mmCIF file of N, CA and C in Angstrom:
data_model
loop_
_atom_site.group_PDB
_atom_site.id
_atom_site.type_symbol
_atom_site.label_atom_id
_atom_site.label_comp_id
_atom_site.label_asym_id
_atom_site.label_seq_id
_atom_site.Cartn_x
_atom_site.Cartn_y
_atom_site.Cartn_z
ATOM 1 N N UNK Q 16 21.770 24.458 35.082
ATOM 2 C CA UNK Q 16 21.859 25.584 35.698
ATOM 3 C C UNK Q 16 22.903 27.311 35.942
ATOM 4 N N UNK Q 17 21.799 27.742 35.613
ATOM 5 C CA UNK Q 17 23.187 28.874 35.346
ATOM 6 C C UNK Q 17 22.762 30.372 36.641
ATOM 7 N N UNK Q 18 23.539 30.485 36.757
ATOM 8 C CA UNK Q 18 22.926 31.800 38.278
ATOM 9 C C UNK Q 18 21.826 32.632 37.781
ATOM 10 N N UNK Q 19 21.974 33.434 36.427
ATOM 11 C CA UNK Q 19 20.786 33.413 35.614
ATOM 12 C C UNK Q 19 19.216 32.367 36.331
ATOM 13 N N UNK Q 20 19.405 31.668 36.030
ATOM 14 C CA UNK Q 20 17.933 31.035 35.816
ATOM 15 C C UNK Q 20 17.529 30.968 37.628
ATOM 16 N N UNK Q 21 18.400 30.841 38.445
ATOM 17 C CA UNK Q 21 18.760 31.406 40.022
ATOM 18 C C UNK Q 21 17.598 32.412 40.042
ATOM 19 N N UNK Q 22 18.552 32.881 40.089
ATOM 20 C CA UNK Q 22 17.914 34.485 40.237
ATOM 21 C C UNK Q 22 16.875 34.571 39.519
ATOM 22 N N UNK Q 23 16.387 34.032 38.454
ATOM 23 C CA UNK Q 23 14.932 34.079 38.019
ATOM 24 C C UNK Q 23 13.997 33.436 39.155
ATOM 25 N N UNK Q 24 14.143 32.217 39.314
ATOM 26 C CA UNK Q 24 13.124 31.848 40.683
ATOM 27 C C UNK Q 24 13.817 32.277 41.533
ATOM 28 N N UNK Q 25 14.782 32.840 42.249
ATOM 29 C CA UNK Q 25 14.111 33.669 43.633
ATOM 30 C C UNK Q 25 12.970 34.204 43.448
ATOM 31 N N UNK Q 26 13.603 35.229 42.090
ATOM 32 C CA UNK Q 26 12.694 36.577 41.958
ATOM 33 C C UNK Q 26 10.666 35.948 41.231
ATOM 34 N N UNK Q 27 11.106 35.000 40.882
ATOM 35 C CA UNK Q 27 9.646 34.708 40.502
ATOM 36 C C UNK Q 27 8.841 34.332 41.914
ATOM 37 N N UNK Q 28 9.356 32.912 42.617
ATOM 38 C CA UNK Q 28 9.153 32.933 43.583
ATOM 39 C C UNK Q 28 8.367 34.038 44.738
ATOM 40 N N UNK Q 29 9.471 34.884 45.040
ATOM 41 C CA UNK Q 29 8.936 36.184 45.902
ATOM 42 C C UNK Q 29 7.840 36.947 45.708
ATOM 43 N N UNK Q 30 8.466 36.870 43.893
ATOM 44 C CA UNK Q 30 6.335 38.242 43.293
ATOM 45 C C UNK Q 30 5.368 36.896 43.778
ATOM 46 N N UNK Q 31 5.572 36.369 44.036
ATOM 47 C CA UNK Q 31 4.070 35.417 43.811
ATOM 48 C C UNK Q 31 4.000 35.099 45.984
ATOM 49 N N UNK Q 32 4.833 34.911 46.016
ATOM 50 C CA UNK Q 32 4.117 35.038 47.349
ATOM 51 C C UNK Q 32 3.601 35.821 47.959
ATOM 52 N N UNK Q 33 5.139 37.169 47.672
ATOM 53 C CA UNK Q 33 4.143 38.052 48.360
ATOM 54 C C UNK Q 33 2.503 39.219 47.662
ATOM 55 N N UNK Q 34 2.453 38.756 46.215
ATOM 56 C CA UNK Q 34 1.507 39.389 44.796
ATOM 57 C C UNK Q 34 0.079 37.926 45.112
ATOM 58 N N UNK Q 35 0.468 36.903 45.406
ATOM 59 C CA UNK Q 35 -1.002 36.149 45.475
ATOM 60 C C UNK Q 35 -2.056 36.245 46.529
ATOM 61 N N UNK Q 36 -1.778 36.871 47.433
ATOM 62 C CA UNK Q 36 -2.445 36.841 48.898
ATOM 63 C C UNK Q 36 -2.889 38.082 49.313
ATOM 64 N N UNK Q 37 -2.380 38.896 47.830
ATOM 65 C CA UNK Q 37 -3.134 40.933 47.627
ATOM 66 C C UNK Q 37 -4.365 40.848 46.591
ATOM 67 N N UNK Q 38 -5.218 42.016 46.748
ATOM 68 C CA UNK Q 38 -6.300 41.580 46.205
ATOM 69 C C UNK Q 38 -5.994 42.417 44.390
ATOM 70 N N UNK Q 39 -5.259 41.655 44.241
ATOM 71 C CA UNK Q 39 -3.809 42.229 42.573
ATOM 72 C C UNK Q 39 -3.857 40.296 41.404
ATOM 73 N N UNK Q 40 -3.475 40.415 40.419
ATOM 74 C CA UNK Q 40 -2.475 39.422 39.569
ATOM 75 C C UNK Q 40 -1.708 38.976 40.090
ATOM 76 N N UNK Q 41 -1.207 38.172 40.492
ATOM 77 C CA UNK Q 41 0.267 37.128 40.127
ATOM 78 C C UNK Q 41 0.361 36.804 39.158
ATOM 79 N N UNK Q 42 0.252 36.971 38.548
ATOM 80 C CA UNK Q 42 0.437 36.234 36.996
ATOM 81 C C UNK Q 42 0.756 37.790 36.591
ATOM 82 N N UNK Q 43 -0.148 38.695 36.527
ATOM 83 C CA UNK Q 43 0.319 39.971 36.534
ATOM 84 C C UNK Q 43 1.627 40.332 35.915
ATOM 85 N N UNK Q 44 1.503 39.887 37.698
ATOM 86 C CA UNK Q 44 2.835 40.676 38.079
ATOM 87 C C UNK Q 44 4.210 39.770 37.433
ATOM 88 N N UNK Q 45 4.322 38.576 37.587
ATOM 89 C CA UNK Q 45 5.008 37.363 36.736
ATOM 90 C C UNK Q 45 5.374 37.561 35.196
ATOM 91 N N UNK Q 46 3.787 38.579 34.826
ATOM 92 C CA UNK Q 46 4.424 38.663 33.367
ATOM 93 C C UNK Q 46 5.541 40.686 33.373
ATOM 94 N N UNK Q 47 5.017 41.634 34.343
ATOM 95 C CA UNK Q 47 5.737 42.251 34.539
ATOM 96 C C UNK Q 47 7.162 41.924 34.599
ATOM 97 N N UNK Q 48 7.128 41.245 35.950
ATOM 98 C CA UNK Q 48 9.301 40.983 36.332
ATOM 99 C C UNK Q 48 9.474 40.488 35.494
ATOM 100 N N UNK Q 49 8.872 39.393 33.997
ATOM 101 C CA UNK Q 49 9.454 38.854 32.878
ATOM 102 C C UNK Q 49 10.192 39.648 32.609
ATOM 103 N N UNK Q 50 9.173 40.620 32.660
ATOM 104 C CA UNK Q 50 9.551 42.371 30.727
ATOM 105 C C UNK Q 50 10.497 43.319 31.693
ATOM 106 N N UNK Q 51 9.846 43.021 33.008
ATOM 107 C CA UNK Q 51 11.331 44.722 34.109
ATOM 108 C C UNK Q 51 13.106 44.102 34.188
ATOM 109 N N UNK Q 52 13.364 42.735 33.971
ATOM 110 C CA UNK Q 52 13.974 41.991 33.704
ATOM 111 C C UNK Q 52 14.683 41.485 32.071
ATOM 112 N N UNK Q 53 13.646 41.852 31.354
ATOM 113 C CA UNK Q 53 14.700 41.762 29.784
ATOM 114 C C UNK Q 53 15.007 40.176 30.077
ATOM 115 N N UNK Q 54 13.625 39.076 30.592
ATOM 116 C CA UNK Q 54 13.949 37.849 30.398
ATOM 117 C C UNK Q 54 13.536 36.946 29.084
ATOM 118 N N UNK Q 55 14.152 35.987 28.467
ATOM 119 C CA UNK Q 55 13.850 35.858 26.899
ATOM 120 C C UNK Q 55 12.819 35.404 27.230
ATOM 121 N N UNK Q 56 12.578 34.313 28.097
ATOM 122 C CA UNK Q 56 11.560 33.476 27.638
ATOM 123 C C UNK Q 56 10.585 33.740 28.963
ATOM 124 N N UNK Q 57 9.502 33.778 28.852
ATOM 125 C CA UNK Q 57 7.991 33.488 30.155
ATOM 126 C C UNK Q 57 8.233 32.618 30.685
ATOM 127 N N UNK Q 58 8.669 31.390 30.821
ATOM 128 C CA UNK Q 58 9.075 29.881 31.854
ATOM 129 C C UNK Q 58 7.830 29.501 32.345
ATOM 130 N N UNK Q 59 6.851 29.505 31.009
ATOM 131 C CA UNK Q 59 5.479 28.604 32.176
ATOM 132 C C UNK Q 59 5.808 27.798 32.952
ATOM 133 N N UNK Q 60 6.076 26.849 32.622
ATOM 134 C CA UNK Q 60 6.972 25.560 33.973
ATOM 135 C C UNK Q 60 6.992 26.286 35.443
ATOM 136 N N UNK Q 61 7.849 27.067 35.413
ATOM 137 C CA UNK Q 61 8.634 27.979 36.502
ATOM 138 C C UNK Q 61 7.235 28.331 37.369
ATOM 139 N N UNK Q 62 6.713 29.180 36.438
ATOM 140 C CA UNK Q 62 5.317 30.134 36.862
ATOM 141 C C UNK Q 62 4.491 29.094 37.046
ATOM 142 N N UNK Q 63 3.934 28.411 36.849
ATOM 143 C CA UNK Q 63 2.558 27.290 37.537
ATOM 144 C C UNK Q 63 3.416 26.388 38.522
ATOM 145 N N UNK Q 64 4.537 26.129 38.089
ATOM 146 C CA UNK Q 64 5.199 25.518 39.777
ATOM 147 C C UNK Q 64 5.256 26.177 41.164
ATOM 148 N N UNK Q 65 5.476 27.818 40.397
ATOM 149 C CA UNK Q 65 5.492 28.543 41.386
ATOM 150 C C UNK Q 65 3.680 28.848 42.121
ATOM 151 N N UNK Q 66 3.028 28.591 41.254
ATOM 152 C CA UNK Q 66 1.397 28.500 41.799
ATOM 153 C C UNK Q 66 0.536 27.142 42.142
ATOM 154 N N UNK Q 67 1.452 26.389 42.248
ATOM 155 C CA UNK Q 67 1.200 25.049 42.649
ATOM 156 C C UNK Q 67 1.396 24.747 44.079
ATOM 157 N N UNK Q 68 2.966 25.944 43.874
ATOM 158 C CA UNK Q 68 4.033 26.004 45.209
ATOM 159 C C UNK Q 68 2.302 26.922 46.235
ATOM 160 N N UNK Q 69 2.344 28.258 46.317
ATOM 161 C CA UNK Q 69 1.835 28.118 46.267
ATOM 162 C C UNK Q 69 -0.242 28.067 47.472
ATOM 163 N N UNK Q 70 -0.246 26.784 46.490
ATOM 164 C CA UNK Q 70 -1.610 25.821 46.577
ATOM 165 C C UNK Q 70 -1.509 25.264 47.946
ATOM 166 N N UNK Q 71 -0.539 24.168 47.566
ATOM 167 C CA UNK Q 71 0.371 23.134 48.394
ATOM 168 C C UNK Q 71 0.225 24.249 49.489
ATOM 169 N N UNK Q 72 0.695 25.365 49.570
ATOM 170 C CA UNK Q 72 0.515 26.213 51.041
ATOM 171 C C UNK Q 72 -0.046 26.366 51.413
ATOM 172 N N UNK Q 73 -1.083 26.329 51.416
ATOM 173 C CA UNK Q 73 -2.010 27.003 51.468
ATOM 174 C C UNK Q 73 -2.889 26.165 52.457
ATOM 175 N N UNK Q 74 -2.704 24.532 51.914
ATOM 176 C CA UNK Q 74 -3.452 23.742 51.648
ATOM 177 C C UNK Q 74 -2.629 23.531 52.943
ATOM 178 N N UNK Q 75 -1.611 22.873 53.587
ATOM 179 C CA UNK Q 75 -0.645 22.631 54.573
ATOM 180 C C UNK Q 75 -1.250 23.545 55.548
ATOM 181 N N UNK Q 76 -1.569 24.890 55.792
ATOM 182 C CA UNK Q 76 -1.025 25.637 56.776
ATOM 183 C C UNK Q 76 -3.387 25.014 56.987
ATOM 184 N N UNK Q 77 -4.285 25.331 56.120
ATOM 185 C CA UNK Q 77 -5.631 24.564 56.764
ATOM 186 C C UNK Q 77 -5.746 23.200 56.383
ATOM 187 N N UNK Q 78 -5.020 22.831 56.799
ATOM 188 C CA UNK Q 78 -5.081 21.651 56.480
ATOM 189 C C UNK Q 78 -5.877 20.826 57.303
ATOM 190 N N UNK Q 79 -6.363 21.041 58.403
ATOM 191 C CA UNK Q 79 -7.349 20.655 59.981
ATOM 192 C C UNK Q 79 -8.532 21.431 58.634
ATOM 193 N N UNK Q 80 -8.507 22.433 58.258
ATOM 194 C CA UNK Q 80 -10.315 23.056 57.150
ATOM 195 C C UNK Q 80 -10.336 22.097 56.631
ATOM 196 N N UNK Q 81 -9.762 22.013 55.567
ATOM 197 C CA UNK Q 81 -9.587 21.342 54.597
ATOM 198 C C UNK Q 81 -10.013 20.239 54.776
ATOM 199 N N UNK Q 82 -9.517 19.301 55.911
ATOM 200 C CA UNK Q 82 -9.354 17.898 56.144
ATOM 201 C C UNK Q 82 -11.327 17.977 56.909
ATOM 202 N N UNK Q 83 -11.212 18.734 57.702
ATOM 203 C CA UNK Q 83 -12.959 18.853 58.583
ATOM 204 C C UNK Q 83 -14.234 18.805 57.074
ATOM 205 N N UNK Q 84 -13.223 20.126 56.349
ATOM 206 C CA UNK Q 84 -14.407 20.352 55.422
ATOM 207 C C UNK Q 84 -14.348 19.588 54.014
ATOM 208 N N UNK Q 85 -13.276 18.510 53.805
ATOM 209 C CA UNK Q 85 -13.695 18.320 52.421
ATOM 210 C C UNK Q 85 -13.587 16.678 52.396
ATOM 211 N N UNK Q 86 -13.312 16.117 53.575
ATOM 212 C CA UNK Q 86 -13.402 14.483 54.075
ATOM 213 C C UNK Q 86 -14.504 13.987 54.392
ATOM 214 N N UNK Q 87 -14.356 15.252 55.862
ATOM 215 C CA UNK Q 87 -15.023 14.147 56.789
ATOM 216 C C UNK Q 87 -16.517 14.881 56.002
ATOM 217 N N UNK Q 88 -17.149 16.011 55.648
ATOM 218 C CA UNK Q 88 -18.479 16.329 55.178
ATOM 219 C C UNK Q 88 -18.803 15.141 54.152
ATOM 220 N N UNK Q 89 -17.884 14.946 53.237
ATOM 221 C CA UNK Q 89 -18.505 13.766 52.405
ATOM 222 C C UNK Q 89 -19.262 13.161 53.250
ATOM 223 N N UNK Q 90 -18.314 12.063 54.362
ATOM 224 C CA UNK Q 90 -18.628 10.732 55.162
ATOM 225 C C UNK Q 90 -20.059 11.165 56.059
ATOM 226 N N UNK Q 91 -19.388 13.019 56.405
ATOM 227 C CA UNK Q 91 -21.176 12.772 56.723
ATOM 228 C C UNK Q 91 -22.344 12.692 56.649
ATOM 229 N N UNK Q 92 -22.179 12.906 55.516
ATOM 230 C CA UNK Q 92 -23.343 12.802 53.902
ATOM 231 C C UNK Q 92 -23.532 11.722 53.924
ATOM 232 N N UNK Q 93 -22.691 11.198 53.757
ATOM 233 C CA UNK Q 93 -23.312 9.289 53.880
ATOM 234 C C UNK Q 93 -23.933 8.680 54.694
ATOM 235 N N UNK Q 94 -22.979 8.767 55.466
ATOM 236 C CA UNK Q 94 -24.109 8.568 57.123
ATOM 237 C C UNK Q 94 -25.777 9.115 57.923
ATOM 238 N N UNK Q 95 -25.677 10.518 56.740
ATOM 239 C CA UNK Q 95 -26.688 11.386 57.161
ATOM 240 C C UNK Q 95 -26.340 12.156 58.493
ATOM 241 N N UNK Q 96 -25.536 12.777 58.644
ATOM 242 C CA UNK Q 96 -26.045 13.563 60.090
ATOM 243 C C UNK Q 96 -25.335 15.161 59.598
ATOM 244 N N UNK Q 97 -26.475 15.118 60.586
ATOM 245 C CA UNK Q 97 -26.485 17.239 59.308
ATOM 246 C C UNK Q 97 -26.042 17.624 61.144
ATOM 247 N N UNK Q 98 -24.326 17.687 60.047
ATOM 248 C CA UNK Q 98 -23.779 19.039 61.256
ATOM 249 C C UNK Q 98 -23.372 20.072 60.327
ATOM 250 N N UNK Q 99 -22.086 20.899 60.955
ATOM 251 C CA UNK Q 99 -21.532 22.131 60.132
ATOM 252 C C UNK Q 99 -20.598 21.712 58.722
ATOM 253 N N UNK Q 100 -20.371 20.536 58.751
ATOM 254 C CA UNK Q 100 -19.328 20.203 57.958
ATOM 255 C C UNK Q 100 -20.142 19.363 56.610
ATOM 256 N N UNK Q 101 -20.928 18.977 57.178
ATOM 257 C CA UNK Q 101 -21.894 18.174 56.138
ATOM 258 C C UNK Q 101 -22.483 19.416 55.610
ATOM 259 N N UNK Q 102 -22.973 20.559 56.266
ATOM 260 C CA UNK Q 102 -24.413 21.458 55.383
ATOM 261 C C UNK Q 102 -22.599 22.347 54.270
ATOM 262 N N UNK Q 103 -21.061 23.057 55.316
ATOM 263 C CA UNK Q 103 -20.053 23.601 54.229
ATOM 264 C C UNK Q 103 -20.254 22.478 53.009
ATOM 265 N N UNK Q 104 -19.548 21.461 53.069
ATOM 266 C CA UNK Q 104 -19.531 20.343 52.117
ATOM 267 C C UNK Q 104 -21.361 20.939 51.176
ATOM 268 N N UNK Q 105 -22.269 20.673 51.278
ATOM 269 C CA UNK Q 105 -23.345 20.360 50.358
ATOM 270 C C UNK Q 105 -23.799 21.613 49.966
ATOM 271 N N UNK Q 106 -22.758 23.076 50.987
ATOM 272 C CA UNK Q 106 -23.143 24.341 49.950
ATOM 273 C C UNK Q 106 -21.644 24.419 48.756
ATOM 274 N N UNK Q 107 -20.755 23.962 49.704
ATOM 275 C CA UNK Q 107 -19.636 24.196 48.071
ATOM 276 C C UNK Q 107 -19.970 22.967 46.743
ATOM 277 N N UNK Q 108 -20.865 21.942 47.122
ATOM 278 C CA UNK Q 108 -21.281 20.939 46.074
ATOM 279 C C UNK Q 108 -22.323 21.736 45.191
ATOM 280 N N UNK Q 109 -23.162 23.359 45.731
ATOM 281 C CA UNK Q 109 -24.132 23.155 45.454
ATOM 282 C C UNK Q 109 -23.796 24.624 44.196
ATOM 283 N N UNK Q 110 -22.943 25.268 45.158
ATOM 284 C CA UNK Q 110 -22.389 26.148 44.916
ATOM 285 C C UNK Q 110 -21.391 26.043 44.063
ATOM 286 N N UNK Q 111 -20.646 24.831 42.935
ATOM 287 C CA UNK Q 111 -20.042 24.577 42.289
ATOM 288 C C UNK Q 111 -20.880 23.611 41.258
ATOM 289 N N UNK Q 112 -22.201 24.031 40.726
ATOM 290 C CA UNK Q 112 -22.761 23.387 40.158
ATOM 291 C C UNK Q 112 -22.879 24.421 39.105
ATOM 292 N N UNK Q 113 -22.867 26.188 38.997
ATOM 293 C CA UNK Q 113 -23.244 26.758 38.519
ATOM 294 C C UNK Q 113 -21.759 26.466 37.920
ATOM 295 N N UNK Q 114 -21.049 26.357 38.681
ATOM 296 C CA UNK Q 114 -19.174 26.258 37.745
ATOM 297 C C UNK Q 114 -19.078 25.691 36.681
ATOM 298 N N UNK Q 115 -19.471 24.177 37.337
ATOM 299 C CA UNK Q 115 -19.818 23.341 36.411
ATOM 300 C C UNK Q 115 -20.077 23.495 35.065
ATOM 301 N N UNK Q 116 -21.248 24.479 35.327
ATOM 302 C CA UNK Q 116 -21.703 24.006 34.480
ATOM 303 C C UNK Q 116 -21.421 25.492 33.355
ATOM 304 N N UNK Q 117 -21.243 26.572 33.614
ATOM 305 C CA UNK Q 117 -20.832 27.287 32.468
ATOM 306 C C UNK Q 117 -19.250 27.157 32.736
ATOM 307 N N UNK Q 118 -17.765 26.656 33.074
ATOM 308 C CA UNK Q 118 -17.081 27.132 33.630
ATOM 309 C C UNK Q 118 -16.568 26.213 31.942
#
């Protein structure tokens, strides 16, 4: 791994981290930065790794909520308890049906 690859990784990670939570396209900015620095290839693996890193960071940050809604929700569904976690889980399942059909 040479200095150019390390520089590309750092720049990609910084751009991904800044633009992911803004109402703009983080993927578009990654392509723009690739053109700006005239890198020969788009290094799709690096972009996927940056997006997965963002996903894991969000899951870790919201782990308590993630656990309550997506783990305890189905358990409460099986126990037939009507709690907030149950209702949220049921809403997530129902709202995902059109996504599954049309996606």
